[in-house]
């Protein structure tokens, strides 16, 4: 046996490969003596939070929630926090200043995306304070008085130098990375674009911060109720945005969502998952526990409202009904 074979045999005997890398023998030894693999600082911090008694007043309950949310932010993607496309309020660059101000008033937002006829052709965004500045400059009169009658509210916003840039982010981007980019560029609005350049959603810096501190509502935010109500006939009518857990609690234990809770968050998401597409109005989808999910209102991109009927049907019959002309009348 040549001398060159001896080191190779020694490496093999000690769990090393031909490159001299350890075959995790240190980790095996630690596990054998009960030490386990070394923890990261993140793991140690999370474990300390879990093991600390809730009665320990050195960390308040609110601080615990914030710390856990901060730790969880690492795994949060942009598409986890974005406002879906169907809920985006945007304006075309050919509308007038007056129409823009009316849209700001109706939407209650401080920033609006601007596009060229379609949301898939974005130009940027407009901040309400820039629109008000144009209004004020056009109304300047003698002294400090403003004469709003002199403002040209018919001027096109595309010609008024109002449009600011936005950030474009893929759905898979980490929310923390987008937050850092927003801070460095001083741009607080991002459009989420897919691989084909289509707009999937919108993210504001507030959306990301809310994953840590919870909902941030100001004096202009109206609490919008997501309704789940009995229909008087043994079933329920629900907003498709209703949380799946809330729907299950209202309908009862027969509405078993255990197989879906890790995949979808809302009733609308459940229906799209079960149907394999966005159902149309009148379609019927077989739901958990044999319940019938009847689509009461929908548009091409989303389900809006649903009737949940107990008992119901099997998946084959539900699929046939949803694809058969006249099923809308039957579901009604």
Tab-separated table of C-alpha atoms in Angstrom, residues 105-293:
chain	number	residue	atom	x	y	z
A	105	UNK	CA	-61.087	62.542	-1.609
A	106	UNK	CA	-63.002	59.344	-2.373
A	107	UNK	CA	-60.083	56.939	-1.836
A	108	UNK	CA	-58.713	58.509	1.329
A	109	UNK	CA	-55.126	57.708	0.289
A	110	UNK	CA	-52.155	60.060	0.263
A	111	UNK	CA	-50.541	58.411	-2.784
A	112	UNK	CA	-52.100	57.045	-5.969
A	113	UNK	CA	-50.418	55.032	-8.738
A	114	UNK	CA	-50.569	56.609	-12.199
A	115	UNK	CA	-50.786	54.617	-15.427
A	116	UNK	CA	-51.178	55.114	-19.166
A	117	UNK	CA	-54.623	53.656	-19.701
A	118	UNK	CA	-53.889	50.355	-17.958
A	119	UNK	CA	-52.392	49.385	-14.617
A	120	UNK	CA	-49.933	47.214	-16.550
A	121	UNK	CA	-48.490	50.423	-18.056
A	122	UNK	CA	-47.529	52.319	-14.888
A	123	UNK	CA	-45.897	55.736	-14.967
A	124	UNK	CA	-45.360	56.340	-11.269
A	125	UNK	CA	-47.401	57.858	-8.478
A	126	UNK	CA	-48.856	61.177	-7.344
A	127	UNK	CA	-48.744	62.437	-3.762
A	128	UNK	CA	-51.728	64.428	-2.568
A	129	UNK	CA	-49.512	67.218	-1.242
A	130	UNK	CA	-48.104	67.769	-4.753
A	131	UNK	CA	-51.637	68.066	-6.122
A	132	UNK	CA	-52.531	70.546	-3.391
A	133	UNK	CA	-49.351	72.515	-4.118
A	134	UNK	CA	-50.389	72.886	-7.769
A	135	UNK	CA	-53.821	73.979	-6.606
A	136	UNK	CA	-52.339	76.561	-4.237
A	137	UNK	CA	-49.926	77.964	-6.829
A	138	UNK	CA	-52.714	78.342	-9.349
A	139	UNK	CA	-54.872	80.147	-6.809
A	140	UNK	CA	-52.271	82.648	-5.644
A	141	UNK	CA	-53.652	86.144	-5.527
A	142	UNK	CA	-52.703	89.372	-3.859
A	143	UNK	CA	-51.371	89.004	-0.342
A	144	UNK	CA	-52.102	85.692	1.338
A	145	UNK	CA	-55.551	85.187	-0.163
A	146	UNK	CA	-56.145	82.292	-2.553
A	147	UNK	CA	-58.540	82.620	-5.447
A	148	UNK	CA	-59.559	79.062	-6.334
A	149	UNK	CA	-61.649	80.341	-9.219
A	150	UNK	CA	-58.417	81.018	-11.104
A	151	UNK	CA	-57.224	77.403	-10.874
A	152	UNK	CA	-57.351	75.431	-14.110
A	153	UNK	CA	-58.852	72.204	-12.768
A	154	UNK	CA	-59.265	70.978	-16.349
A	155	UNK	CA	-55.492	70.705	-16.798
A	156	UNK	CA	-54.246	67.176	-17.467
A	157	UNK	CA	-52.171	65.727	-14.668
A	158	UNK	CA	-49.738	64.221	-17.165
A	159	UNK	CA	-48.721	67.752	-18.156
A	160	UNK	CA	-48.470	69.156	-14.635
A	161	UNK	CA	-45.156	67.612	-13.513
A	162	UNK	CA	-46.866	65.776	-10.655
A	163	UNK	CA	-45.731	62.209	-11.239
A	164	UNK	CA	-43.073	60.747	-8.963
A	165	UNK	CA	-41.223	57.436	-9.433
A	166	UNK	CA	-42.269	54.211	-7.739
A	167	UNK	CA	-40.329	51.070	-6.876
A	168	UNK	CA	-40.978	47.874	-8.827
A	169	UNK	CA	-40.609	44.659	-6.851
A	170	UNK	CA	-41.145	40.961	-7.639
A	171	UNK	CA	-43.655	39.019	-5.502
A	172	UNK	CA	-40.891	36.807	-4.087
A	173	UNK	CA	-38.788	39.694	-2.766
A	174	UNK	CA	-38.278	39.697	0.990
A	175	UNK	CA	-40.351	42.367	2.715
A	176	UNK	CA	-37.287	43.417	4.721
A	177	UNK	CA	-35.328	44.012	1.511
A	178	UNK	CA	-38.129	46.138	0.079
A	179	UNK	CA	-38.358	48.111	3.324
A	180	UNK	CA	-34.619	48.841	3.191
A	181	UNK	CA	-34.900	49.923	-0.436
A	182	UNK	CA	-37.841	52.208	0.330
A	183	UNK	CA	-35.857	53.840	3.113
A	184	UNK	CA	-32.737	54.328	1.006
A	185	UNK	CA	-34.609	55.751	-2.002
A	186	UNK	CA	-37.138	57.741	0.066
A	187	UNK	CA	-39.956	56.203	-1.981
A	188	UNK	CA	-42.837	54.846	0.073
A	189	UNK	CA	-44.818	53.064	-2.644
A	190	UNK	CA	-43.961	49.950	-4.657
A	191	UNK	CA	-45.795	48.123	-7.416
A	192	UNK	CA	-45.505	44.344	-7.361
A	193	UNK	CA	-44.877	43.041	-10.882
A	194	UNK	CA	-44.846	39.466	-12.142
A	195	UNK	CA	-42.370	37.883	-14.548
A	196	UNK	CA	-44.320	39.198	-17.530
A	197	UNK	CA	-44.397	42.789	-16.281
A	198	UNK	CA	-48.023	42.713	-15.169
A	199	UNK	CA	-48.953	44.437	-11.926
A	200	UNK	CA	-50.026	41.979	-9.215
A	201	UNK	CA	-50.377	44.365	-6.316
A	202	UNK	CA	-49.168	47.380	-4.391
A	203	UNK	CA	-47.114	47.765	-1.221
A	204	UNK	CA	-46.693	50.887	0.881
A	205	UNK	CA	-44.161	51.277	3.635
A	206	UNK	CA	-47.111	51.253	6.033
A	207	UNK	CA	-48.100	47.771	4.844
A	208	UNK	CA	-44.704	46.402	5.868
A	209	UNK	CA	-44.585	48.227	9.197
A	210	UNK	CA	-48.063	46.900	10.023
A	211	UNK	CA	-46.710	43.340	9.960
A	212	UNK	CA	-44.743	44.319	13.066
A	213	UNK	CA	-46.971	46.741	14.968
A	214	UNK	CA	-50.402	45.717	13.681
A	215	UNK	CA	-52.950	47.818	11.825
A	216	UNK	CA	-52.170	51.533	11.715
A	217	UNK	CA	-55.369	53.517	11.420
A	218	UNK	CA	-55.580	57.285	11.340
A	219	UNK	CA	-58.541	59.617	11.662
A	220	UNK	CA	-59.407	59.104	7.993
A	221	UNK	CA	-59.580	55.309	8.132
A	222	UNK	CA	-63.067	53.883	8.357
A	223	UNK	CA	-63.393	50.448	9.879
A	224	UNK	CA	-64.812	48.224	7.159
A	225	UNK	CA	-66.813	45.285	8.430
A	226	UNK	CA	-66.165	41.915	6.818
A	227	UNK	CA	-69.602	40.372	7.073
A	228	UNK	CA	-70.528	36.773	7.862
A	229	UNK	CA	-74.260	36.495	8.487
A	230	UNK	CA	-76.890	33.773	8.660
A	231	UNK	CA	-79.218	33.852	5.651
A	232	UNK	CA	-82.290	32.665	7.568
A	233	UNK	CA	-82.401	29.383	5.656
A	234	UNK	CA	-79.750	27.460	7.553
A	235	UNK	CA	-76.867	28.847	5.539
A	236	UNK	CA	-74.555	31.852	5.639
A	237	UNK	CA	-73.695	34.757	3.368
A	238	UNK	CA	-70.102	35.921	3.690
A	239	UNK	CA	-67.704	38.445	2.251
A	240	UNK	CA	-65.038	36.536	0.303
A	241	UNK	CA	-62.380	38.509	2.203
A	242	UNK	CA	-63.515	36.968	5.496
A	243	UNK	CA	-60.764	35.114	7.339
A	244	UNK	CA	-61.103	31.367	6.926
A	245	UNK	CA	-60.929	30.827	10.696
A	246	UNK	CA	-63.792	33.285	11.236
A	247	UNK	CA	-65.911	31.504	8.635
A	248	UNK	CA	-65.258	28.113	10.240
A	249	UNK	CA	-66.166	29.498	13.656
A	250	UNK	CA	-69.443	30.918	12.341
A	251	UNK	CA	-70.480	27.879	10.303
A	252	UNK	CA	-69.474	25.259	12.852
A	253	UNK	CA	-67.108	22.290	13.261
A	254	UNK	CA	-68.502	20.501	10.196
A	255	UNK	CA	-66.813	23.173	8.081
A	256	UNK	CA	-63.385	21.570	8.547
A	257	UNK	CA	-60.619	23.782	7.167
A	258	UNK	CA	-57.676	21.853	8.617
A	259	UNK	CA	-56.480	20.773	5.160
A	260	UNK	CA	-56.451	24.333	3.826
A	261	UNK	CA	-55.406	26.560	6.714
A	262	UNK	CA	-51.729	26.512	5.697
A	263	UNK	CA	-52.517	27.309	2.059
A	264	UNK	CA	-55.107	30.101	2.111
A	265	UNK	CA	-56.214	32.819	4.510
A	266	UNK	CA	-59.634	33.875	3.225
A	267	UNK	CA	-62.897	32.346	2.061
A	268	UNK	CA	-62.267	33.668	-1.444
A	269	UNK	CA	-58.853	32.032	-1.483
A	270	UNK	CA	-60.425	28.726	-0.445
A	271	UNK	CA	-62.954	28.843	-3.296
A	272	UNK	CA	-60.302	29.672	-5.901
A	273	UNK	CA	-58.109	26.839	-4.579
A	274	UNK	CA	-60.942	24.309	-4.669
A	275	UNK	CA	-62.151	25.368	-8.116
A	276	UNK	CA	-58.691	25.727	-9.631
A	277	UNK	CA	-59.749	29.069	-11.138
A	278	UNK	CA	-61.662	32.229	-10.286
A	279	UNK	CA	-65.314	31.080	-10.350
A	280	UNK	CA	-67.987	33.177	-12.024
A	281	UNK	CA	-71.185	34.421	-10.445
A	282	UNK	CA	-73.575	31.519	-9.925
A	283	UNK	CA	-70.878	28.852	-9.853
A	284	UNK	CA	-71.123	26.221	-7.124
A	285	UNK	CA	-68.033	24.698	-5.529
A	286	UNK	CA	-67.982	21.731	-3.153
A	287	UNK	CA	-66.588	22.943	0.163
A	288	UNK	CA	-65.354	21.308	3.364
A	289	UNK	CA	-67.704	18.898	5.093
A	290	UNK	CA	-69.987	18.656	2.066
A	291	UNK	CA	-70.968	22.329	2.214
A	292	UNK	CA	-71.952	24.097	-1.008
A	293	UNK	CA	-70.112	27.329	-1.749
